PDB file of C-alpha atoms and ligand atoms in Angstrom:
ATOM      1  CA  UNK F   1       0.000   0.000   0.000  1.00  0.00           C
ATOM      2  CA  UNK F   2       1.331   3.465  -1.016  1.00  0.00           C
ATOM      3  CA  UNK F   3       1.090   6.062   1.271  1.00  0.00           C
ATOM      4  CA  UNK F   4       1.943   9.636  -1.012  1.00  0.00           C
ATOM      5  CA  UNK F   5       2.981  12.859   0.002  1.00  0.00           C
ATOM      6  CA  UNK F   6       2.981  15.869  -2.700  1.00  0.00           C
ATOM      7  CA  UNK F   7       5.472  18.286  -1.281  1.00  0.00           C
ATOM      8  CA  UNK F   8       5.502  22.014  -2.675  1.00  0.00           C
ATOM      9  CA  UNK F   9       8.894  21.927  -2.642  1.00  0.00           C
ATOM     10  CA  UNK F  10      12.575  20.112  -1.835  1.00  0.00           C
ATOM     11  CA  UNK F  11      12.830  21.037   1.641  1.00  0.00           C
ATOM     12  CA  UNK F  12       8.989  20.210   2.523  1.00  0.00           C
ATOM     13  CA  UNK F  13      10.209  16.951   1.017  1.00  0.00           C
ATOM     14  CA  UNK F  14      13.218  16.273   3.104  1.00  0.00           C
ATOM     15  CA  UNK F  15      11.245  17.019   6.239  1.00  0.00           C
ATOM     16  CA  UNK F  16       8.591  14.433   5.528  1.00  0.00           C
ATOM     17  CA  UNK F  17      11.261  12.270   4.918  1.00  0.00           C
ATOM     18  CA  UNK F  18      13.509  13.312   8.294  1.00  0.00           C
ATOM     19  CA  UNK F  19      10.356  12.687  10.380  1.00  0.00           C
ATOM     20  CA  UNK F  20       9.692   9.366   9.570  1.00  0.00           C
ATOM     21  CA  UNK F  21      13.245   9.285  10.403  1.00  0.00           C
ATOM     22  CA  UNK F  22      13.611  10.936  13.416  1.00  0.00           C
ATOM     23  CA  UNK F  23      10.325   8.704  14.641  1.00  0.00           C
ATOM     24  CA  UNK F  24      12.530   5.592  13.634  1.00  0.00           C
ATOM     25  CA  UNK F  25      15.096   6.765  15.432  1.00  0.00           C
ATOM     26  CA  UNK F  26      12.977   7.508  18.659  1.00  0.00           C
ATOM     27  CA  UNK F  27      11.215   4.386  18.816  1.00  0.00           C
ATOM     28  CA  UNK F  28      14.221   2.237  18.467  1.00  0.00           C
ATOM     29  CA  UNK F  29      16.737   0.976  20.909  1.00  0.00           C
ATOM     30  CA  UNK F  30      18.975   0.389  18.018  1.00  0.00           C
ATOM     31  CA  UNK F  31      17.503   1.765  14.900  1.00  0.00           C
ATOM     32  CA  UNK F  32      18.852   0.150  11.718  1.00  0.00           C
ATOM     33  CA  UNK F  33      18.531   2.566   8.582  1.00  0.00           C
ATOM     34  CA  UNK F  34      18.828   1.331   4.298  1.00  0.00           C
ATOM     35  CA  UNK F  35      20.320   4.569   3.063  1.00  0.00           C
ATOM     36  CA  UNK F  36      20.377   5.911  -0.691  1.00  0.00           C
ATOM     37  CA  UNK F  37      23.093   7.829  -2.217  1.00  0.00           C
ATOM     38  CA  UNK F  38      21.666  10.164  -5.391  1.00  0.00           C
ATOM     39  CA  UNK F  39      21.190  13.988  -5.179  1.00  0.00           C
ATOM     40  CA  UNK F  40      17.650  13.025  -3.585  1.00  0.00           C
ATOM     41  CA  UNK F  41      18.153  12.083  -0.365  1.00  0.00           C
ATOM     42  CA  UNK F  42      20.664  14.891   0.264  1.00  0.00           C
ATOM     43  CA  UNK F  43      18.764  17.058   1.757  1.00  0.00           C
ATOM     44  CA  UNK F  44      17.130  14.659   4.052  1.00  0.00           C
ATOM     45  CA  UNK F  45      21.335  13.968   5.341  1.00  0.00           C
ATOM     46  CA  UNK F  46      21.231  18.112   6.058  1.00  0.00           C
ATOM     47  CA  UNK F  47      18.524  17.370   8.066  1.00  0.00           C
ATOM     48  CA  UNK F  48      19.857  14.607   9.789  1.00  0.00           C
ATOM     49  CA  UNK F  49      23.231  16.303  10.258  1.00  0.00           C
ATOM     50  CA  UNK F  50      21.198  19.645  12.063  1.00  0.00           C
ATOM     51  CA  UNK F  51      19.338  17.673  14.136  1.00  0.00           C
ATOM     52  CA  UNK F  52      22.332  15.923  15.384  1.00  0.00           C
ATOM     53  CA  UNK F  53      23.922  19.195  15.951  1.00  0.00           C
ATOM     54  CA  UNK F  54      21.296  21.445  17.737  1.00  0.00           C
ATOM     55  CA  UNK F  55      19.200  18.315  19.448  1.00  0.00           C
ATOM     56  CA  UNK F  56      21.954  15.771  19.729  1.00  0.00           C
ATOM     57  CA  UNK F  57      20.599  13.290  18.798  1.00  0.00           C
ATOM     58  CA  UNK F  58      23.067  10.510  19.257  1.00  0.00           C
ATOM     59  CA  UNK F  59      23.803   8.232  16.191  1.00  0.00           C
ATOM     60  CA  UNK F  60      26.170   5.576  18.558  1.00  0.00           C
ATOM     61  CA  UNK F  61      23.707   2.691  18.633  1.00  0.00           C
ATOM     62  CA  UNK F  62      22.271   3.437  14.670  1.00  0.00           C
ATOM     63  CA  UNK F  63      23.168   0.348  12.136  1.00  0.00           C
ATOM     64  CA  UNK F  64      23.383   1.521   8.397  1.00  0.00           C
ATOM     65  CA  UNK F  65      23.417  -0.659   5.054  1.00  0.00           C
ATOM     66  CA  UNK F  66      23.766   1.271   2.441  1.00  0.00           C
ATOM     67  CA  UNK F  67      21.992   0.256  -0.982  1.00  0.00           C
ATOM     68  CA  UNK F  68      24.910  -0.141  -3.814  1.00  0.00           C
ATOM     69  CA  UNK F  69      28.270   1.326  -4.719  1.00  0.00           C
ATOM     70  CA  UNK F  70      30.352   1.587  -8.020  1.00  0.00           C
ATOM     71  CA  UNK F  71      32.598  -1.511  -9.501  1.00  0.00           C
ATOM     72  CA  UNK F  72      35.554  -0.208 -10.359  1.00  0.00           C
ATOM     73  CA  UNK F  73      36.479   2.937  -8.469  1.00  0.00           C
ATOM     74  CA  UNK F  74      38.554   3.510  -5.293  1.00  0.00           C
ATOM     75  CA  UNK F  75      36.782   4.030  -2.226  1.00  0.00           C
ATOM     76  CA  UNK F  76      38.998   7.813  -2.364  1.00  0.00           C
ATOM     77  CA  UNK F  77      37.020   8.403  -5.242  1.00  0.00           C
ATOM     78  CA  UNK F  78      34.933  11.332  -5.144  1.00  0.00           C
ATOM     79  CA  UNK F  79      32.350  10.143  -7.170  1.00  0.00           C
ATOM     80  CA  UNK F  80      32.359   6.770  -4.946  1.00  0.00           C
ATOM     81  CA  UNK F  81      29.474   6.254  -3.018  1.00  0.00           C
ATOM     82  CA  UNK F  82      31.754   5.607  -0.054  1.00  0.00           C
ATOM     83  CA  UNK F  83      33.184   9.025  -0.630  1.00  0.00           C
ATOM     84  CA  UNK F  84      29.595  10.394  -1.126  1.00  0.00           C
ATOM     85  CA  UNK F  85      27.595   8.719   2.063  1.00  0.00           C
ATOM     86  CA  UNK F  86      31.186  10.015   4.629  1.00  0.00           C
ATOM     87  CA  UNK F  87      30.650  13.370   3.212  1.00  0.00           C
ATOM     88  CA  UNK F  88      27.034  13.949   3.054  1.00  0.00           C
ATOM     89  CA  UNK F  89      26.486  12.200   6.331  1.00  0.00           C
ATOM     90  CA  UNK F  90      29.043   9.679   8.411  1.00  0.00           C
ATOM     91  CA  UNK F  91      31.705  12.237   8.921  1.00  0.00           C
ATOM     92  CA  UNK F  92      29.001  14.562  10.362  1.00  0.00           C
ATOM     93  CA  UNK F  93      26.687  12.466  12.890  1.00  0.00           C
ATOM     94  CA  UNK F  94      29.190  10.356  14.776  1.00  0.00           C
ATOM     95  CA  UNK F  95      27.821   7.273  14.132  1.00  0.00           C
ATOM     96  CA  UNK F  96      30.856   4.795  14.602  1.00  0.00           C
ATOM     97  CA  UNK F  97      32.584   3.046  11.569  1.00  0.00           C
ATOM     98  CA  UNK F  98      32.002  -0.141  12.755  1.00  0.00           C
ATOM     99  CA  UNK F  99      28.237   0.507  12.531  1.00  0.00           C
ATOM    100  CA  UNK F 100      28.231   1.257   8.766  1.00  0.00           C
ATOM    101  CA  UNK F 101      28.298  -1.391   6.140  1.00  0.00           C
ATOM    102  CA  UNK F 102      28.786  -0.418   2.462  1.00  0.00           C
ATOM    103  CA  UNK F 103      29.203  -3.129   0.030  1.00  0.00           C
ATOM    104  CA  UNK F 104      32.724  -2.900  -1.740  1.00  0.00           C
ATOM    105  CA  UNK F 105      33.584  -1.833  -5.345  1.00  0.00           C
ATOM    106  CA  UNK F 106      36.977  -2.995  -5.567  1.00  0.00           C
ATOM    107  CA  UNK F 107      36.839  -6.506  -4.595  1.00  0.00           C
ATOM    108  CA  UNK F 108      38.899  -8.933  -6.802  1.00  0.00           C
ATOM    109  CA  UNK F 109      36.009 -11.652  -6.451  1.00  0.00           C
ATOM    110  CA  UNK F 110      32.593  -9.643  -6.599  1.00  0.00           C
ATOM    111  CA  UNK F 111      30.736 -12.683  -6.466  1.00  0.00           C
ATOM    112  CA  UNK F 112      32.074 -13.158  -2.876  1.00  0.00           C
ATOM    113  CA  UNK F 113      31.586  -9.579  -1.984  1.00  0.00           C
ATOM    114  CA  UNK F 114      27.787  -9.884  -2.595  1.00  0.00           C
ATOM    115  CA  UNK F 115      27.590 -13.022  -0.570  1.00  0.00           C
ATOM    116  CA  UNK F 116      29.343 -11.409   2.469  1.00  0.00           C
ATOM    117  CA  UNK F 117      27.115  -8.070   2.171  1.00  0.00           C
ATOM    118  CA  UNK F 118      24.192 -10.202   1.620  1.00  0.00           C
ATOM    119  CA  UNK F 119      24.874 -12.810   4.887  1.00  0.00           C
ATOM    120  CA  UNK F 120      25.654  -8.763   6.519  1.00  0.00           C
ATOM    121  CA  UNK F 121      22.285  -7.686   5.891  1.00  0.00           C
ATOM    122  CA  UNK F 122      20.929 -11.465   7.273  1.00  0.00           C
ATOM    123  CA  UNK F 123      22.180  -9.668  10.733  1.00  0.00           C
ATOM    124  CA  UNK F 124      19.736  -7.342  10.909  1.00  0.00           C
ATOM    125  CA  UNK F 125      16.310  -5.584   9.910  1.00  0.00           C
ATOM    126  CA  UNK F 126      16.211  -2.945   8.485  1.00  0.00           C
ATOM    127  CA  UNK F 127      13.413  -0.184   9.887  1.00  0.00           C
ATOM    128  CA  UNK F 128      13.329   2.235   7.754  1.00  0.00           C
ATOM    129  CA  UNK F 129      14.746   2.046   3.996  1.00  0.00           C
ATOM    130  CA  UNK F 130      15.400   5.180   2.281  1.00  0.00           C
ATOM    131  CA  UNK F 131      15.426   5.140  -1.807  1.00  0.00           C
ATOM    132  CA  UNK F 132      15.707   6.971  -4.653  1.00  0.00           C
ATOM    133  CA  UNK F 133      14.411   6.211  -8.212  1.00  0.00           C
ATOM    134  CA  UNK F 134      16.156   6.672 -11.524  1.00  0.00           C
ATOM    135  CA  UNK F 135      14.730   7.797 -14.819  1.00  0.00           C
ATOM    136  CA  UNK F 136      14.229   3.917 -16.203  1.00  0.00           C
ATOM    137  CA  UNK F 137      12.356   2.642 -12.466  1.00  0.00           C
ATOM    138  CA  UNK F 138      15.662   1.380 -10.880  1.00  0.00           C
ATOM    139  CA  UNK F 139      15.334   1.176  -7.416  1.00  0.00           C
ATOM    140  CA  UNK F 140      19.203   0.809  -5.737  1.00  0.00           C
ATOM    141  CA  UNK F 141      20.972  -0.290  -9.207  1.00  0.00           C
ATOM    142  CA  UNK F 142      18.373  -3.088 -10.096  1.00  0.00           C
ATOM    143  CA  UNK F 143      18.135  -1.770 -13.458  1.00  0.00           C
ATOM    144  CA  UNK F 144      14.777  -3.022 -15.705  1.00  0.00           C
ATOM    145  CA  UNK F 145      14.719  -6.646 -16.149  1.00  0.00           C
ATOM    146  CA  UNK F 146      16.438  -7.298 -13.036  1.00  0.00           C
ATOM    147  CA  UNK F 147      14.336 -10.159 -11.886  1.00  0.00           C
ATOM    148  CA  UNK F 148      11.883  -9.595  -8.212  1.00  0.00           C
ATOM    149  CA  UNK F 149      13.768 -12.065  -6.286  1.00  0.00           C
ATOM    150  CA  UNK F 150      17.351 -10.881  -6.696  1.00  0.00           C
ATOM    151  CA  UNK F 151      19.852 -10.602  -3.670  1.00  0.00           C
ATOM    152  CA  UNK F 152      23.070  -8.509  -3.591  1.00  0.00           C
ATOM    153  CA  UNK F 153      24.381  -9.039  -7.132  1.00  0.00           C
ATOM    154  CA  UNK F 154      26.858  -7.508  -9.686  1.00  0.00           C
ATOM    155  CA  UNK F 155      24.656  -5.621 -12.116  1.00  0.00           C
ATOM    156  CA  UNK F 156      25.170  -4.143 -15.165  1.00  0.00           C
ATOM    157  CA  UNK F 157      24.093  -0.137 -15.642  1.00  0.00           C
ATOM    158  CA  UNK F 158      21.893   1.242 -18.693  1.00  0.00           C
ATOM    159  CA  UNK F 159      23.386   3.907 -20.776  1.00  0.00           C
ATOM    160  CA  UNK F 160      20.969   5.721 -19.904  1.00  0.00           C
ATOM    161  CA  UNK F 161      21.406   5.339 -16.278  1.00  0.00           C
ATOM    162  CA  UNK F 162      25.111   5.990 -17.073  1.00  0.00           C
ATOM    163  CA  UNK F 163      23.802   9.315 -18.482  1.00  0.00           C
ATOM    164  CA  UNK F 164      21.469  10.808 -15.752  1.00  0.00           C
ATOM    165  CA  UNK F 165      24.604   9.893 -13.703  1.00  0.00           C
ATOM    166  CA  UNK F 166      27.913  11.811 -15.668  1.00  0.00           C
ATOM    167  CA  UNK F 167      26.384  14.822 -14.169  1.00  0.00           C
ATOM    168  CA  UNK F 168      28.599  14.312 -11.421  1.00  0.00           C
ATOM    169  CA  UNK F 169      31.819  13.025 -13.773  1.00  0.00           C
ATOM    170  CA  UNK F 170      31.919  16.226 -15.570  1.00  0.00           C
ATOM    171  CA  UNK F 171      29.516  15.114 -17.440  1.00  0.00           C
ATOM    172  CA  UNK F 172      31.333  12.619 -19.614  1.00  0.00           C
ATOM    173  CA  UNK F 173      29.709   9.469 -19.150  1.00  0.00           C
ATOM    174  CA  UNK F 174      33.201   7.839 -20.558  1.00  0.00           C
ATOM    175  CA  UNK F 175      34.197   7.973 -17.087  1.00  0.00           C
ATOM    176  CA  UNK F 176      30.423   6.780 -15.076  1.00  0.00           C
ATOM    177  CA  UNK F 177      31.157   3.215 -14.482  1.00  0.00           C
ATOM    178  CA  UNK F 178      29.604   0.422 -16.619  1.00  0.00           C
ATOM    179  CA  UNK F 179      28.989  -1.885 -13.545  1.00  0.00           C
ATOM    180  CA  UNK F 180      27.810  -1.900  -9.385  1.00  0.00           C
ATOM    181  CA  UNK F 181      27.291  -3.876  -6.812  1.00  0.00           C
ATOM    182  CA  UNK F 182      23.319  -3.087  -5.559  1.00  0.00           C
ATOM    183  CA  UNK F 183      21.607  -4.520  -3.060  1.00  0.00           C
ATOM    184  CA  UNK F 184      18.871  -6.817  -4.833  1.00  0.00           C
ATOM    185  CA  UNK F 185      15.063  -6.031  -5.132  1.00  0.00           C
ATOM    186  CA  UNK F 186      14.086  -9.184  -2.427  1.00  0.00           C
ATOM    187  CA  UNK F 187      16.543  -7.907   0.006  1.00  0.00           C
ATOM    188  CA  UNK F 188      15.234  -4.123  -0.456  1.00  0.00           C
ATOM    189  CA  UNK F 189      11.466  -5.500   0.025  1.00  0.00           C
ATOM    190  CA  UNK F 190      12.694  -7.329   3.363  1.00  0.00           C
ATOM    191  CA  UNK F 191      12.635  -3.962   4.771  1.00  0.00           C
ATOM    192  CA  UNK F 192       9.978  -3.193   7.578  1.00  0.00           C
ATOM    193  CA  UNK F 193       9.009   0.617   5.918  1.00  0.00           C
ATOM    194  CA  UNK F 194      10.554   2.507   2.758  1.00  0.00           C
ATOM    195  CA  UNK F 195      10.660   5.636   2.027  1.00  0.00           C
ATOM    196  CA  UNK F 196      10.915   6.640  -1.696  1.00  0.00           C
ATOM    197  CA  UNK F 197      11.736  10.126  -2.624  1.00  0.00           C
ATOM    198  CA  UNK F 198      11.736  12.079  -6.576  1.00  0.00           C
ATOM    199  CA  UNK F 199      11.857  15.105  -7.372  1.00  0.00           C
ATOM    200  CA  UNK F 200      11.941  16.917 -10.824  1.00  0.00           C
ATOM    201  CA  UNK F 201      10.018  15.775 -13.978  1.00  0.00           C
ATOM    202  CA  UNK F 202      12.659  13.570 -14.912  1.00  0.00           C
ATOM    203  CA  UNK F 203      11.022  11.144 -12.386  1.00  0.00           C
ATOM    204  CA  UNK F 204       7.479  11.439 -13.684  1.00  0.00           C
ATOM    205  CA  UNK F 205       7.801   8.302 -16.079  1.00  0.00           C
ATOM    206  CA  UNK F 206       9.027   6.542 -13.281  1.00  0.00           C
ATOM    207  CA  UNK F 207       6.530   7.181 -10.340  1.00  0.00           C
ATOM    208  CA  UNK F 208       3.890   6.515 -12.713  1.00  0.00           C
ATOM    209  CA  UNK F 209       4.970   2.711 -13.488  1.00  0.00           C
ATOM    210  CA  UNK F 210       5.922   2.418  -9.715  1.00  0.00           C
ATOM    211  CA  UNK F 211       2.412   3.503  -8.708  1.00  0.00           C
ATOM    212  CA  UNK F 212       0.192   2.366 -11.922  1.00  0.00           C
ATOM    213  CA  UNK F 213       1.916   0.660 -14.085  1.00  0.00           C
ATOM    214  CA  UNK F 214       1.573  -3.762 -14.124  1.00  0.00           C
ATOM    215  CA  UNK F 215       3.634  -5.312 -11.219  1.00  0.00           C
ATOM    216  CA  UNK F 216       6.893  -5.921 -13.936  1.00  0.00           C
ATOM    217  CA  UNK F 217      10.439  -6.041 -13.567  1.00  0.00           C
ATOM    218  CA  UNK F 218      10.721  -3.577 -16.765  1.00  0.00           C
ATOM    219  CA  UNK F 219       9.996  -0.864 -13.840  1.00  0.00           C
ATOM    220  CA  UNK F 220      11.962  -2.277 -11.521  1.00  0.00           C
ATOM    221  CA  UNK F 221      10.048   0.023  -8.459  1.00  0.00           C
ATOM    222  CA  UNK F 222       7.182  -1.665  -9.231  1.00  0.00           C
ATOM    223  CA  UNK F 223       7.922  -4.495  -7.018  1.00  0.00           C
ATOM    224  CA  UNK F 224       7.058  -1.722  -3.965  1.00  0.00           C
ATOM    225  CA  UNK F 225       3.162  -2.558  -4.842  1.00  0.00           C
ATOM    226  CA  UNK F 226       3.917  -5.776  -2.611  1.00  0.00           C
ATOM    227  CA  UNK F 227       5.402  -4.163   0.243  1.00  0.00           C
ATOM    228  CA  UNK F 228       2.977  -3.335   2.819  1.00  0.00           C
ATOM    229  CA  UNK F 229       4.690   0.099   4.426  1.00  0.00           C
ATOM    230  CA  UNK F 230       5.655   2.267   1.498  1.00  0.00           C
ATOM    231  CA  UNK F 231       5.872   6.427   1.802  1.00  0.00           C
ATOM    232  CA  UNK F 232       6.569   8.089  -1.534  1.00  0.00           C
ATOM    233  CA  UNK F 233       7.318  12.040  -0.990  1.00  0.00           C
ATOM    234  CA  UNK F 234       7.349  13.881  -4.464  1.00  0.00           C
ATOM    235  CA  UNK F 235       6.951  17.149  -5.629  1.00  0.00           C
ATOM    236  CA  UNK F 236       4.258  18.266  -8.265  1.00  0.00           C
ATOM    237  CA  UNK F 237       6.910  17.504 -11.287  1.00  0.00           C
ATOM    238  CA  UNK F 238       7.606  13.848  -9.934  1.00  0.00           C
ATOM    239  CA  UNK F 239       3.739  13.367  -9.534  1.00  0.00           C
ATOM    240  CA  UNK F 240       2.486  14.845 -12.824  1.00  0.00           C
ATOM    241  CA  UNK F 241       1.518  11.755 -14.171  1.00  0.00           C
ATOM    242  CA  UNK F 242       0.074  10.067 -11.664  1.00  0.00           C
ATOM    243  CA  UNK F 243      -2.232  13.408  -9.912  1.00  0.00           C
TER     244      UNK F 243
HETATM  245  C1  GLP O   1      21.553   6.302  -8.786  1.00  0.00           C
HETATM  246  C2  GLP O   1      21.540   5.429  -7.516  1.00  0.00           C
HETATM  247  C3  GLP O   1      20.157   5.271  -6.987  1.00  0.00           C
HETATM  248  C4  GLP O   1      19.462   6.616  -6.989  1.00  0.00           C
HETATM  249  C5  GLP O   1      19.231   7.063  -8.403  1.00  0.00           C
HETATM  250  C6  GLP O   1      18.575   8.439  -8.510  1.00  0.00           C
HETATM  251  O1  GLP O   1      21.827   5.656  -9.963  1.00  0.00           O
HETATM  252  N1  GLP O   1      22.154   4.166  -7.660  1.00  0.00           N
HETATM  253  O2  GLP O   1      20.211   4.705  -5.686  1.00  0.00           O
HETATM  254  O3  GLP O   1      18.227   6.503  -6.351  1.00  0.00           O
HETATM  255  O4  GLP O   1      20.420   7.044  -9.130  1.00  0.00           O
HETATM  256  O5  GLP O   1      19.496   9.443  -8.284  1.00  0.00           O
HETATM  257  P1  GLP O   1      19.112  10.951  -8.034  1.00  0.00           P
HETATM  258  O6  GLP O   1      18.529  11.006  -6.680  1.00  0.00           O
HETATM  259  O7  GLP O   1      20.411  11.709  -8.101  1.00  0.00           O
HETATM  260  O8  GLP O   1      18.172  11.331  -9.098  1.00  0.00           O
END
């Protein structure tokens, strides 16, 4: 069941997001959190960060898992989603290293690396699992096709996904990596509550076959019809198609 929120704007949108959040992190003894890298949850991370700051809330007993991360370039890299999630949010909330897992890019046996991130996530449940959405439905980096009861797996990006994302490589997509390690679409539905975010008409393709189109992995979001606890926060470009 979808619950949707049409925000007037970005930051009306990161605070719906940050209070489902911050209620996660209130109920919780020891919250666990799926987080997103993308330009859309970035402003939900400012929130995060403030509220730390001027409320102190304490991030010492918070678990992350973070969805998917680049094959092929150093964790230094700062277009690597290791680089991304320290910057926009670890280095800023003292939550300890130990309690952050990120799968690894720059294993020499990838196969093993999705086994180990996959037994990882066994650990634990996650309670609240941010996401973004790309352009073609692609929830994590389960690109269309990618079949509903994938686990942590090696996957292959579209061009077009390779596109949308060489706005952040200078925009050469030469240099946006052909291939990632995501998190697959069973183990992002294992979840107990998700939290999808889009923003920007870009999105509106994609939030339609999410919310209306058939139950298909050619949108791979679509698979979120089954999940019982879903919030989707958009703005009125994301939700053109669907208002
Ligand atoms: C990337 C990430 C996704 C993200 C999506 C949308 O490819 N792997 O996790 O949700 O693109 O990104 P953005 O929020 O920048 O539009």
């Amino acid at each position: 069941m979808f619950n949707v929120i049409i925000a007037d704007n970005y930051d009306q949108i990161s605070s719906e997001a940050f209070r489902i959040v911050k209620k996660e992190l209130q109920q919780e003894e020891h919250p666990v959190l799926g987080l997103a890298t993308g330009s859309s949850p970035i402003g939900l991370y400012k929130k995060m960060i403030a509220d730390h700051n001027v409320n102190g809330t304490s991030y010492k007993k918070v678990t992350t898992f973070n969805l998917d991360e680049y094959i092929g370039l150093p964790r230094e890299h700062d277009q690597s989603y290791w680089t991304f999630m320290h910057e926009n949010l670890f280095d800023q909330i003292g939550i300890p290293d130990q309690n952050v897992h990120m799968p690894s890019g720059e294993e020499p046996d990838m196969n093993l690396e999705c086994d180990r991130y996959e037994r990882d996530l066994a650990n634990y449940t996650i309670g609240v699992q941010i996401l973004g959405i790309g352009s073609d439905g692609h929830i994590g980096f389960n690109e269309p096709g990618t079949p509903f009861d994938s686990v942590t797996h090696v996957a292959k990006l579209e061009e077009s996904t390779r596109r949308d994302n060489s706005r952040f490589f200078e925009g050469d997509i030469d240099r946006v990596p052909e291939e990632a390690v995501t998190m697959g679409l069973a183990s992002i539905m294992k979840a107990k509550k998700i939290v999808i975010i889009a923003y920007g008409k870009n999105k509106a393709q994609a939030v339609y076959g999410m919310i209306r189109g058939p139950k298909d992995p050619s949108c791979p979001a679509s698979i979120l019809q089954d999940h019982s606890d879903v919030t989707i926060i958009l703005d009125r470009e994301a939700a053109a198609l669907i208002s």
